[in-house]
PDB file of C-alpha atoms in Angstrom:
ATOM      1  CA  UNK O   1      -0.275   0.225  -0.111  1.00 73.00           C
ATOM      2  CA  UNK O   2       1.334   3.359  -1.387  1.00 71.00           C
ATOM      3  CA  UNK O   3       4.899   4.094  -2.322  1.00 76.00           C
ATOM      4  CA  UNK O   4       6.570   0.586  -1.167  1.00 80.00           C
ATOM      5  CA  UNK O   5       9.974  -0.860  -2.774  1.00 83.00           C
ATOM      6  CA  UNK O   6       9.338  -5.034  -3.602  1.00 87.00           C
ATOM      7  CA  UNK O   7      12.975  -6.192  -3.874  1.00 89.00           C
ATOM      8  CA  UNK O   8      13.732  -9.177  -6.542  1.00 88.00           C
ATOM      9  CA  UNK O   9      14.425 -11.406  -4.191  1.00 90.00           C
ATOM     10  CA  UNK O  10      11.058 -10.701  -2.356  1.00 90.00           C
ATOM     11  CA  UNK O  11       8.915 -10.929  -5.212  1.00 86.00           C
ATOM     12  CA  UNK O  12      11.052 -14.716  -6.865  1.00 86.00           C
ATOM     13  CA  UNK O  13       9.851 -15.567  -3.141  1.00 89.00           C
ATOM     14  CA  UNK O  14       5.935 -14.607  -3.677  1.00 86.00           C
ATOM     15  CA  UNK O  15       5.623 -16.262  -6.673  1.00 82.00           C
ATOM     16  CA  UNK O  16       7.567 -19.173  -5.732  1.00 83.00           C
ATOM     17  CA  UNK O  17       5.113 -19.850  -2.512  1.00 81.00           C
ATOM     18  CA  UNK O  18       2.253 -18.230  -4.954  1.00 75.00           C
ATOM     19  CA  UNK O  19       1.606 -15.873  -2.208  1.00 79.00           C
ATOM     20  CA  UNK O  20      -1.282 -13.621  -3.569  1.00 72.00           C
ATOM     21  CA  UNK O  21       0.081  -9.785  -3.627  1.00 80.00           C
ATOM     22  CA  UNK O  22      -2.243  -6.939  -4.301  1.00 77.00           C
ATOM     23  CA  UNK O  23      -1.012  -3.596  -4.599  1.00 79.00           C
ATOM     24  CA  UNK O  24      -3.212  -0.626  -3.648  1.00 71.00           C
ATOM     25  CA  UNK O  25      -2.817   3.381  -3.550  1.00 69.00           C
ATOM     26  CA  UNK O  26      -2.141   5.166  -0.304  1.00 63.00           C
ATOM     27  CA  UNK O  27      -5.550   5.884  -0.099  1.00 56.00           C
ATOM     28  CA  UNK O  28      -6.935   2.821  -0.318  1.00 57.00           C
ATOM     29  CA  UNK O  29      -7.505   2.507  -4.760  1.00 62.00           C
ATOM     30  CA  UNK O  30      -6.758  -0.993  -6.114  1.00 66.00           C
ATOM     31  CA  UNK O  31      -4.022  -0.862  -8.765  1.00 71.00           C
ATOM     32  CA  UNK O  32      -2.720  -4.215  -9.536  1.00 74.00           C
ATOM     33  CA  UNK O  33      -2.044  -7.825  -8.361  1.00 74.00           C
ATOM     34  CA  UNK O  34       0.798  -9.813  -8.513  1.00 77.00           C
ATOM     35  CA  UNK O  35      -0.486 -12.430 -11.056  1.00 69.00           C
ATOM     36  CA  UNK O  36       0.526 -16.590 -10.652  1.00 65.00           C
ATOM     37  CA  UNK O  37      -0.090 -19.227 -13.226  1.00 63.00           C
ATOM     38  CA  UNK O  38      -3.821 -19.304 -14.527  1.00 62.00           C
ATOM     39  CA  UNK O  39      -5.754 -22.633 -13.277  1.00 63.00           C
ATOM     40  CA  UNK O  40      -5.351 -25.327 -15.543  1.00 71.00           C
ATOM     41  CA  UNK O  41      -8.940 -26.388 -14.905  1.00 79.00           C
ATOM     42  CA  UNK O  42     -10.302 -25.426 -18.158  1.00 88.00           C
ATOM     43  CA  UNK O  43     -13.964 -27.460 -17.740  1.00 91.00           C
ATOM     44  CA  UNK O  44     -14.537 -25.445 -15.404  1.00 93.00           C
ATOM     45  CA  UNK O  45     -14.286 -22.128 -17.105  1.00 93.00           C
ATOM     46  CA  UNK O  46     -16.275 -23.605 -20.173  1.00 94.00           C
ATOM     47  CA  UNK O  47     -19.190 -24.410 -17.291  1.00 95.00           C
ATOM     48  CA  UNK O  48     -18.978 -21.009 -16.554  1.00 95.00           C
ATOM     49  CA  UNK O  49     -18.950 -19.037 -19.381  1.00 95.00           C
ATOM     50  CA  UNK O  50     -21.880 -21.637 -20.791  1.00 96.00           C
ATOM     51  CA  UNK O  51     -24.226 -22.139 -18.003  1.00 96.00           C
ATOM     52  CA  UNK O  52     -23.539 -18.111 -16.713  1.00 95.00           C
ATOM     53  CA  UNK O  53     -24.615 -17.374 -20.736  1.00 95.00           C
ATOM     54  CA  UNK O  54     -28.166 -19.253 -20.545  1.00 95.00           C
ATOM     55  CA  UNK O  55     -30.609 -16.798 -19.192  1.00 95.00           C
ATOM     56  CA  UNK O  56     -32.783 -18.826 -16.487  1.00 95.00           C
ATOM     57  CA  UNK O  57     -29.385 -19.857 -14.591  1.00 95.00           C
ATOM     58  CA  UNK O  58     -28.306 -16.616 -14.716  1.00 95.00           C
ATOM     59  CA  UNK O  59     -31.078 -14.842 -13.445  1.00 96.00           C
ATOM     60  CA  UNK O  60     -31.211 -17.936 -10.978  1.00 96.00           C
ATOM     61  CA  UNK O  61     -27.588 -17.343  -9.528  1.00 96.00           C
ATOM     62  CA  UNK O  62     -28.444 -13.134  -9.563  1.00 96.00           C
ATOM     63  CA  UNK O  63     -31.241 -13.804  -7.356  1.00 96.00           C
ATOM     64  CA  UNK O  64     -29.108 -16.130  -5.046  1.00 96.00           C
ATOM     65  CA  UNK O  65     -26.731 -13.523  -4.750  1.00 96.00           C
ATOM     66  CA  UNK O  66     -29.172 -10.981  -3.803  1.00 96.00           C
ATOM     67  CA  UNK O  67     -30.972 -12.884  -1.583  1.00 96.00           C
ATOM     68  CA  UNK O  68     -27.981 -13.778   0.536  1.00 96.00           C
ATOM     69  CA  UNK O  69     -27.324 -10.095   0.234  1.00 97.00           C
ATOM     70  CA  UNK O  70     -30.082  -8.691   1.758  1.00 96.00           C
ATOM     71  CA  UNK O  71     -31.220 -11.532   4.343  1.00 96.00           C
ATOM     72  CA  UNK O  72     -27.845 -10.825   5.821  1.00 96.00           C
ATOM     73  CA  UNK O  73     -28.498  -6.858   6.038  1.00 96.00           C
ATOM     74  CA  UNK O  74     -31.549  -7.843   7.453  1.00 96.00           C
ATOM     75  CA  UNK O  75     -30.086 -10.205  10.282  1.00 95.00           C
ATOM     76  CA  UNK O  76     -27.247  -7.750  10.886  1.00 95.00           C
ATOM     77  CA  UNK O  77     -29.738  -4.955  11.587  1.00 94.00           C
ATOM     78  CA  UNK O  78     -31.858  -7.423  14.003  1.00 93.00           C
ATOM     79  CA  UNK O  79     -28.926  -8.191  15.782  1.00 93.00           C
ATOM     80  CA  UNK O  80     -28.108  -4.304  16.408  1.00 90.00           C
ATOM     81  CA  UNK O  81     -32.073  -3.603  17.337  1.00 89.00           C
ATOM     82  CA  UNK O  82     -31.667  -6.478  19.821  1.00 88.00           C
ATOM     83  CA  UNK O  83     -28.359  -4.950  21.330  1.00 84.00           C
ATOM     84  CA  UNK O  84     -29.847  -1.189  21.733  1.00 75.00           C
ATOM     85  CA  UNK O  85     -33.141  -2.830  23.143  1.00 70.00           C
ATOM     86  CA  UNK O  86     -34.956  -3.042  19.999  1.00 64.00           C
ATOM     87  CA  UNK O  87     -35.012  -0.025  18.006  1.00 81.00           C
ATOM     88  CA  UNK O  88     -38.009   0.515  15.961  1.00 87.00           C
ATOM     89  CA  UNK O  89     -36.444   1.811  13.144  1.00 89.00           C
ATOM     90  CA  UNK O  90     -34.194  -0.514  12.535  1.00 90.00           C
ATOM     91  CA  UNK O  91     -37.104  -3.612  12.796  1.00 91.00           C
ATOM     92  CA  UNK O  92     -39.147  -1.969  10.372  1.00 93.00           C
ATOM     93  CA  UNK O  93     -36.715  -1.464   8.080  1.00 92.00           C
ATOM     94  CA  UNK O  94     -35.205  -5.279   8.365  1.00 93.00           C
ATOM     95  CA  UNK O  95     -39.348  -6.429   7.565  1.00 94.00           C
ATOM     96  CA  UNK O  96     -38.950  -4.385   4.636  1.00 95.00           C
ATOM     97  CA  UNK O  97     -35.675  -5.357   3.678  1.00 94.00           C
ATOM     98  CA  UNK O  98     -38.001  -9.895   4.205  1.00 95.00           C
ATOM     99  CA  UNK O  99     -40.277  -8.529   1.723  1.00 94.00           C
ATOM    100  CA  UNK O 100     -37.487  -7.825  -0.339  1.00 93.00           C
ATOM    101  CA  UNK O 101     -36.074 -11.009  -0.453  1.00 93.00           C
ATOM    102  CA  UNK O 102     -39.755 -12.429  -0.797  1.00 93.00           C
ATOM    103  CA  UNK O 103     -40.136 -10.420  -4.042  1.00 92.00           C
ATOM    104  CA  UNK O 104     -37.451 -12.314  -5.295  1.00 92.00           C
ATOM    105  CA  UNK O 105     -39.170 -14.750  -7.026  1.00 88.00           C
ATOM    106  CA  UNK O 106     -41.465 -13.194  -8.613  1.00 90.00           C
ATOM    107  CA  UNK O 107     -38.829 -11.301 -10.702  1.00 93.00           C
ATOM    108  CA  UNK O 108     -38.145 -12.407 -14.759  1.00 94.00           C
ATOM    109  CA  UNK O 109     -35.194 -10.328 -15.644  1.00 95.00           C
ATOM    110  CA  UNK O 110     -31.637  -9.465 -14.589  1.00 95.00           C
ATOM    111  CA  UNK O 111     -32.869  -5.806 -14.607  1.00 95.00           C
ATOM    112  CA  UNK O 112     -35.847  -6.727 -12.186  1.00 95.00           C
ATOM    113  CA  UNK O 113     -33.159  -8.318  -9.563  1.00 95.00           C
ATOM    114  CA  UNK O 114     -30.614  -5.597  -9.785  1.00 95.00           C
ATOM    115  CA  UNK O 115     -33.506  -3.517  -9.499  1.00 94.00           C
ATOM    116  CA  UNK O 116     -34.427  -4.922  -6.334  1.00 94.00           C
ATOM    117  CA  UNK O 117     -30.842  -4.979  -5.032  1.00 95.00           C
ATOM    118  CA  UNK O 118     -30.639  -1.331  -5.204  1.00 94.00           C
ATOM    119  CA  UNK O 119     -33.985  -0.887  -3.655  1.00 95.00           C
ATOM    120  CA  UNK O 120     -32.388  -2.930  -0.593  1.00 95.00           C
ATOM    121  CA  UNK O 121     -29.264  -1.310  -0.202  1.00 95.00           C
ATOM    122  CA  UNK O 122     -30.942   2.270  -0.288  1.00 94.00           C
ATOM    123  CA  UNK O 123     -33.288   1.098   1.917  1.00 95.00           C
ATOM    124  CA  UNK O 124     -30.265  -0.001   4.170  1.00 95.00           C
ATOM    125  CA  UNK O 125     -28.151   2.455   4.284  1.00 94.00           C
ATOM    126  CA  UNK O 126     -31.278   4.685   5.179  1.00 94.00           C
ATOM    127  CA  UNK O 127     -30.488   3.749   8.905  1.00 93.00           C
ATOM    128  CA  UNK O 128     -26.957   2.508   8.697  1.00 92.00           C
ATOM    129  CA  UNK O 129     -26.145   6.063  10.484  1.00 91.00           C
ATOM    130  CA  UNK O 130     -29.094   4.239  13.374  1.00 91.00           C
ATOM    131  CA  UNK O 131     -26.463   2.075  14.367  1.00 93.00           C
ATOM    132  CA  UNK O 132     -23.401   4.718  15.289  1.00 92.00           C
ATOM    133  CA  UNK O 133     -23.405   5.715  18.910  1.00 91.00           C
ATOM    134  CA  UNK O 134     -20.248   7.793  18.416  1.00 92.00           C
ATOM    135  CA  UNK O 135     -21.191  11.412  18.206  1.00 92.00           C
ATOM    136  CA  UNK O 136     -17.793  11.997  16.697  1.00 92.00           C
ATOM    137  CA  UNK O 137     -18.902  10.564  13.201  1.00 90.00           C
ATOM    138  CA  UNK O 138     -22.177  10.509  11.202  1.00 91.00           C
ATOM    139  CA  UNK O 139     -23.567   8.995   8.064  1.00 90.00           C
ATOM    140  CA  UNK O 140     -26.156  10.330   6.125  1.00 90.00           C
ATOM    141  CA  UNK O 141     -25.880   8.636   2.769  1.00 89.00           C
ATOM    142  CA  UNK O 142     -23.345   6.055   1.009  1.00 88.00           C
ATOM    143  CA  UNK O 143     -21.266   7.989  -1.352  1.00 86.00           C
ATOM    144  CA  UNK O 144     -18.054   6.488  -2.679  1.00 79.00           C
ATOM    145  CA  UNK O 145     -15.443   7.028  -5.869  1.00 76.00           C
ATOM    146  CA  UNK O 146     -14.877   9.548  -3.590  1.00 77.00           C
ATOM    147  CA  UNK O 147     -16.069   8.667  -0.314  1.00 80.00           C
ATOM    148  CA  UNK O 148     -17.204  12.221   1.005  1.00 82.00           C
ATOM    149  CA  UNK O 149     -16.881  11.786   4.926  1.00 86.00           C
ATOM    150  CA  UNK O 150     -15.093   9.059   7.361  1.00 92.00           C
ATOM    151  CA  UNK O 151     -17.993   6.512   7.574  1.00 92.00           C
ATOM    152  CA  UNK O 152     -17.893   6.059   4.211  1.00 91.00           C
ATOM    153  CA  UNK O 153     -14.126   5.941   3.723  1.00 90.00           C
ATOM    154  CA  UNK O 154     -14.173   3.077   6.165  1.00 93.00           C
ATOM    155  CA  UNK O 155     -16.883   1.283   4.082  1.00 94.00           C
ATOM    156  CA  UNK O 156     -15.439   1.895   0.820  1.00 91.00           C
ATOM    157  CA  UNK O 157     -12.022   0.300   2.140  1.00 91.00           C
ATOM    158  CA  UNK O 158     -13.410  -1.909   3.882  1.00 93.00           C
ATOM    159  CA  UNK O 159     -15.337  -3.460   0.881  1.00 94.00           C
ATOM    160  CA  UNK O 160     -11.896  -2.538  -1.311  1.00 91.00           C
ATOM    161  CA  UNK O 161     -10.076  -5.443   1.345  1.00 93.00           C
ATOM    162  CA  UNK O 162     -13.069  -7.685   1.293  1.00 95.00           C
ATOM    163  CA  UNK O 163     -12.889  -7.735  -2.901  1.00 94.00           C
ATOM    164  CA  UNK O 164      -9.283  -8.851  -2.928  1.00 90.00           C
ATOM    165  CA  UNK O 165      -9.828 -11.967  -0.266  1.00 93.00           C
ATOM    166  CA  UNK O 166     -12.938 -12.805  -2.581  1.00 94.00           C
ATOM    167  CA  UNK O 167     -10.521 -12.320  -5.881  1.00 91.00           C
ATOM    168  CA  UNK O 168      -8.032 -14.509  -4.231  1.00 87.00           C
ATOM    169  CA  UNK O 169     -10.769 -17.475  -3.657  1.00 90.00           C
ATOM    170  CA  UNK O 170     -11.809 -17.336  -7.082  1.00 92.00           C
ATOM    171  CA  UNK O 171      -8.780 -17.474  -8.605  1.00 87.00           C
ATOM    172  CA  UNK O 172      -7.622 -20.247  -6.074  1.00 84.00           C
ATOM    173  CA  UNK O 173     -10.897 -22.154  -6.918  1.00 90.00           C
ATOM    174  CA  UNK O 174     -10.350 -21.565 -11.126  1.00 89.00           C
ATOM    175  CA  UNK O 175     -12.896 -19.495 -11.963  1.00 93.00           C
ATOM    176  CA  UNK O 176     -12.946 -16.040 -14.203  1.00 92.00           C
ATOM    177  CA  UNK O 177     -13.435 -13.297 -11.905  1.00 93.00           C
ATOM    178  CA  UNK O 178     -14.731 -11.119 -14.866  1.00 93.00           C
ATOM    179  CA  UNK O 179     -17.932 -13.116 -15.522  1.00 94.00           C
ATOM    180  CA  UNK O 180     -20.684 -13.281 -13.369  1.00 94.00           C
ATOM    181  CA  UNK O 181     -24.344 -12.541 -13.239  1.00 93.00           C
ATOM    182  CA  UNK O 182     -25.982 -10.024 -11.348  1.00 93.00           C
ATOM    183  CA  UNK O 183     -23.307  -7.477 -12.062  1.00 93.00           C
ATOM    184  CA  UNK O 184     -22.852  -6.848 -16.333  1.00 89.00           C
ATOM    185  CA  UNK O 185     -19.654  -7.738 -17.903  1.00 88.00           C
ATOM    186  CA  UNK O 186     -18.096  -4.648 -18.454  1.00 87.00           C
ATOM    187  CA  UNK O 187     -14.300  -3.816 -19.447  1.00 88.00           C
ATOM    188  CA  UNK O 188     -12.254  -4.107 -16.142  1.00 84.00           C
ATOM    189  CA  UNK O 189     -14.887  -5.177 -13.741  1.00 89.00           C
ATOM    190  CA  UNK O 190     -14.480  -8.415 -11.789  1.00 93.00           C
ATOM    191  CA  UNK O 191     -18.414  -8.876 -12.151  1.00 95.00           C
ATOM    192  CA  UNK O 192     -18.239 -12.687 -10.462  1.00 97.00           C
ATOM    193  CA  UNK O 193     -15.915 -10.964  -7.421  1.00 96.00           C
ATOM    194  CA  UNK O 194     -18.781  -8.289  -7.515  1.00 96.00           C
ATOM    195  CA  UNK O 195     -21.162 -10.920  -7.310  1.00 96.00           C
ATOM    196  CA  UNK O 196     -20.169 -13.278  -4.597  1.00 97.00           C
ATOM    197  CA  UNK O 197     -18.772 -10.882  -2.208  1.00 97.00           C
ATOM    198  CA  UNK O 198     -22.338  -9.261  -2.051  1.00 97.00           C
ATOM    199  CA  UNK O 199     -23.183 -12.010   0.562  1.00 96.00           C
ATOM    200  CA  UNK O 200     -20.270 -10.738   3.232  1.00 97.00           C
ATOM    201  CA  UNK O 201     -20.714  -7.134   3.269  1.00 96.00           C
ATOM    202  CA  UNK O 202     -23.059  -7.032   6.176  1.00 95.00           C
ATOM    203  CA  UNK O 203     -20.785 -10.247   7.426  1.00 96.00           C
ATOM    204  CA  UNK O 204     -17.547  -8.722   7.309  1.00 96.00           C
ATOM    205  CA  UNK O 205     -16.962  -5.139   6.657  1.00 96.00           C
ATOM    206  CA  UNK O 206     -20.415  -3.261   7.868  1.00 96.00           C
ATOM    207  CA  UNK O 207     -19.858  -4.986  11.557  1.00 96.00           C
ATOM    208  CA  UNK O 208     -16.099  -3.733  11.831  1.00 96.00           C
ATOM    209  CA  UNK O 209     -16.766  -0.599  10.721  1.00 95.00           C
ATOM    210  CA  UNK O 210     -19.634   0.172  13.141  1.00 95.00           C
ATOM    211  CA  UNK O 211     -17.209  -1.610  15.821  1.00 94.00           C
ATOM    212  CA  UNK O 212     -14.115   0.525  15.163  1.00 94.00           C
ATOM    213  CA  UNK O 213     -16.084   3.678  15.638  1.00 94.00           C
ATOM    214  CA  UNK O 214     -18.604   2.668  18.341  1.00 94.00           C
ATOM    215  CA  UNK O 215     -15.610   1.699  20.271  1.00 93.00           C
ATOM    216  CA  UNK O 216     -13.467   4.391  19.254  1.00 93.00           C
ATOM    217  CA  UNK O 217     -10.445   3.103  17.644  1.00 93.00           C
ATOM    218  CA  UNK O 218     -10.427   6.248  15.363  1.00 90.00           C
ATOM    219  CA  UNK O 219     -11.037   9.940  16.021  1.00 91.00           C
ATOM    220  CA  UNK O 220     -11.669  12.370  13.454  1.00 90.00           C
ATOM    221  CA  UNK O 221      -8.144  13.473  13.807  1.00 91.00           C
ATOM    222  CA  UNK O 222      -7.377  10.014  11.757  1.00 87.00           C
ATOM    223  CA  UNK O 223      -9.155  11.282   8.698  1.00 87.00           C
ATOM    224  CA  UNK O 224      -8.161  14.537   6.312  1.00 85.00           C
ATOM    225  CA  UNK O 225     -10.110  16.794   4.990  1.00 80.00           C
ATOM    226  CA  UNK O 226      -8.777  18.818   2.906  1.00 74.00           C
ATOM    227  CA  UNK O 227     -12.203  21.503   2.334  1.00 68.00           C
ATOM    228  CA  UNK O 228     -15.219  21.905   1.689  1.00 70.00           C
ATOM    229  CA  UNK O 229     -17.089  19.069  -1.171  1.00 67.00           C
ATOM    230  CA  UNK O 230     -13.390  17.791  -1.539  1.00 69.00           C
ATOM    231  CA  UNK O 231     -12.980  13.617  -0.593  1.00 78.00           C
ATOM    232  CA  UNK O 232     -12.099  13.040   2.749  1.00 82.00           C
ATOM    233  CA  UNK O 233      -9.000  10.422   3.527  1.00 83.00           C
ATOM    234  CA  UNK O 234      -7.173   8.469   5.825  1.00 84.00           C
ATOM    235  CA  UNK O 235      -4.186   9.187   7.342  1.00 85.00           C
ATOM    236  CA  UNK O 236      -1.338   6.363   6.836  1.00 85.00           C
ATOM    237  CA  UNK O 237      -1.133   5.254  10.510  1.00 88.00           C
ATOM    238  CA  UNK O 238      -5.051   4.587  10.712  1.00 89.00           C
ATOM    239  CA  UNK O 239      -5.013   3.381   7.373  1.00 88.00           C
ATOM    240  CA  UNK O 240      -2.525   0.335   8.665  1.00 88.00           C
ATOM    241  CA  UNK O 241      -4.575  -0.494  12.071  1.00 91.00           C
ATOM    242  CA  UNK O 242      -8.123  -0.842  10.312  1.00 92.00           C
ATOM    243  CA  UNK O 243      -6.337  -3.123   7.926  1.00 91.00           C
ATOM    244  CA  UNK O 244      -4.995  -4.840  10.640  1.00 92.00           C
ATOM    245  CA  UNK O 245      -8.439  -5.226  12.238  1.00 95.00           C
ATOM    246  CA  UNK O 246      -9.907  -6.366   8.831  1.00 95.00           C
ATOM    247  CA  UNK O 247      -7.014  -8.981   8.611  1.00 93.00           C
ATOM    248  CA  UNK O 248      -8.683 -10.005  12.537  1.00 94.00           C
ATOM    249  CA  UNK O 249     -11.815 -10.208  11.658  1.00 95.00           C
ATOM    250  CA  UNK O 250     -10.847 -12.612   8.668  1.00 94.00           C
ATOM    251  CA  UNK O 251      -9.308 -14.803  11.170  1.00 93.00           C
ATOM    252  CA  UNK O 252     -12.119 -14.840  13.277  1.00 92.00           C
ATOM    253  CA  UNK O 253     -13.631 -18.743  13.068  1.00 92.00           C
ATOM    254  CA  UNK O 254     -17.780 -19.247  12.737  1.00 93.00           C
ATOM    255  CA  UNK O 255     -19.748 -22.270  12.587  1.00 92.00           C
ATOM    256  CA  UNK O 256     -20.068 -22.984   8.621  1.00 92.00           C
ATOM    257  CA  UNK O 257     -23.116 -25.157   8.372  1.00 89.00           C
ATOM    258  CA  UNK O 258     -22.939 -27.321   5.156  1.00 86.00           C
ATOM    259  CA  UNK O 259     -19.787 -28.617   6.835  1.00 79.00           C
ATOM    260  CA  UNK O 260     -20.888 -28.399  10.338  1.00 85.00           C
ATOM    261  CA  UNK O 261     -17.219 -27.552  11.298  1.00 91.00           C
ATOM    262  CA  UNK O 262     -15.958 -24.233  12.809  1.00 94.00           C
ATOM    263  CA  UNK O 263     -14.186 -22.265   9.939  1.00 95.00           C
ATOM    264  CA  UNK O 264     -12.440 -18.709   9.891  1.00 95.00           C
ATOM    265  CA  UNK O 265     -14.024 -15.913   7.725  1.00 95.00           C
ATOM    266  CA  UNK O 266     -11.544 -16.675   5.089  1.00 93.00           C
ATOM    267  CA  UNK O 267     -12.006 -20.426   5.033  1.00 94.00           C
ATOM    268  CA  UNK O 268     -15.828 -19.567   4.468  1.00 96.00           C
ATOM    269  CA  UNK O 269     -15.458 -17.160   1.248  1.00 96.00           C
ATOM    270  CA  UNK O 270     -13.422 -19.819  -0.254  1.00 94.00           C
ATOM    271  CA  UNK O 271     -15.811 -22.913   0.867  1.00 95.00           C
ATOM    272  CA  UNK O 272     -18.434 -21.013  -1.238  1.00 96.00           C
ATOM    273  CA  UNK O 273     -16.522 -20.186  -3.846  1.00 96.00           C
ATOM    274  CA  UNK O 274     -16.080 -23.965  -4.427  1.00 95.00           C
ATOM    275  CA  UNK O 275     -19.901 -24.684  -3.711  1.00 96.00           C
ATOM    276  CA  UNK O 276     -20.452 -22.303  -6.535  1.00 96.00           C
ATOM    277  CA  UNK O 277     -18.288 -23.680  -8.777  1.00 96.00           C
ATOM    278  CA  UNK O 278     -19.606 -27.414  -8.040  1.00 95.00           C
ATOM    279  CA  UNK O 279     -23.185 -25.861  -9.374  1.00 95.00           C
ATOM    280  CA  UNK O 280     -21.368 -24.484 -12.291  1.00 95.00           C
ATOM    281  CA  UNK O 281     -20.228 -28.160 -13.068  1.00 94.00           C
ATOM    282  CA  UNK O 282     -23.657 -29.588 -12.175  1.00 92.00           C
ATOM    283  CA  UNK O 283     -22.348 -31.717  -8.985  1.00 92.00           C
ATOM    284  CA  UNK O 284     -24.793 -29.635  -6.757  1.00 90.00           C
ATOM    285  CA  UNK O 285     -28.143 -27.899  -7.736  1.00 87.00           C
ATOM    286  CA  UNK O 286     -28.083 -24.771  -6.485  1.00 89.00           C
ATOM    287  CA  UNK O 287     -25.594 -21.695  -4.834  1.00 92.00           C
ATOM    288  CA  UNK O 288     -26.662 -21.723  -1.342  1.00 94.00           C
ATOM    289  CA  UNK O 289     -25.578 -17.850   0.082  1.00 95.00           C
ATOM    290  CA  UNK O 290     -23.583 -17.813   3.586  1.00 94.00           C
ATOM    291  CA  UNK O 291     -26.486 -16.517   5.827  1.00 92.00           C
ATOM    292  CA  UNK O 292     -26.136 -15.299   9.140  1.00 89.00           C
ATOM    293  CA  UNK O 293     -28.916 -15.120  12.573  1.00 79.00           C
TER     294      UNK O 293
END
């Protein structure tokens, strides 16, 4: 991250040990990654290209992705409401998200599913600010590219880090990160990564951001404000601390129902990508997102 020199000896070690290495700007923007040999599993990639070009398959996958995202967002809000002695606004939004999930089955096109996902995200972020108890930080709306306030800086960096973890899992399994279902194919966009990371936003990143701010892990001085109407930037020391907290979150263990065992979140992500691959190959009937309670 930032202006870091990597010696030839270190590069040789990273390649030899197949260590996934991501290069980011000092402000957390993805710049590139050290690529290793592509997967030799041509059959899997062919299945991905063939299956996701079938409209009914792509529609089913998109619905599953949105179902996972919205259901986990709902669960996160309900958990927060219980901790706060039941916040009616959070509970009402959770009910509206549940209704959104139910309406998914009525959707007949990908654009309808994308619209449904967009409305659910808008509902969720309307109440996200209610989760913050630290008076030094407020949240009114989701903004990005660039983020305009400290909360959005944390969310954007967290989502970037999460995308890198998911892309690593996609590469390990042997899928093409650029062909998904919910997110349209666009030059340079890892659509499959964008799809498969959706179910983890409110499982990994959002709780981390809320906890960091409410527990005062950061102060307003950890962010640079250039001026009115200008993007807010993370100071280097604070950014390193957030990355450390993110890695700790990934190392946390949780019960993984399909296997009936406790896995780290990083292991869960790879297990879910492998499950998705089996669905494309036809050895599993349908993709089941990772749900939290």
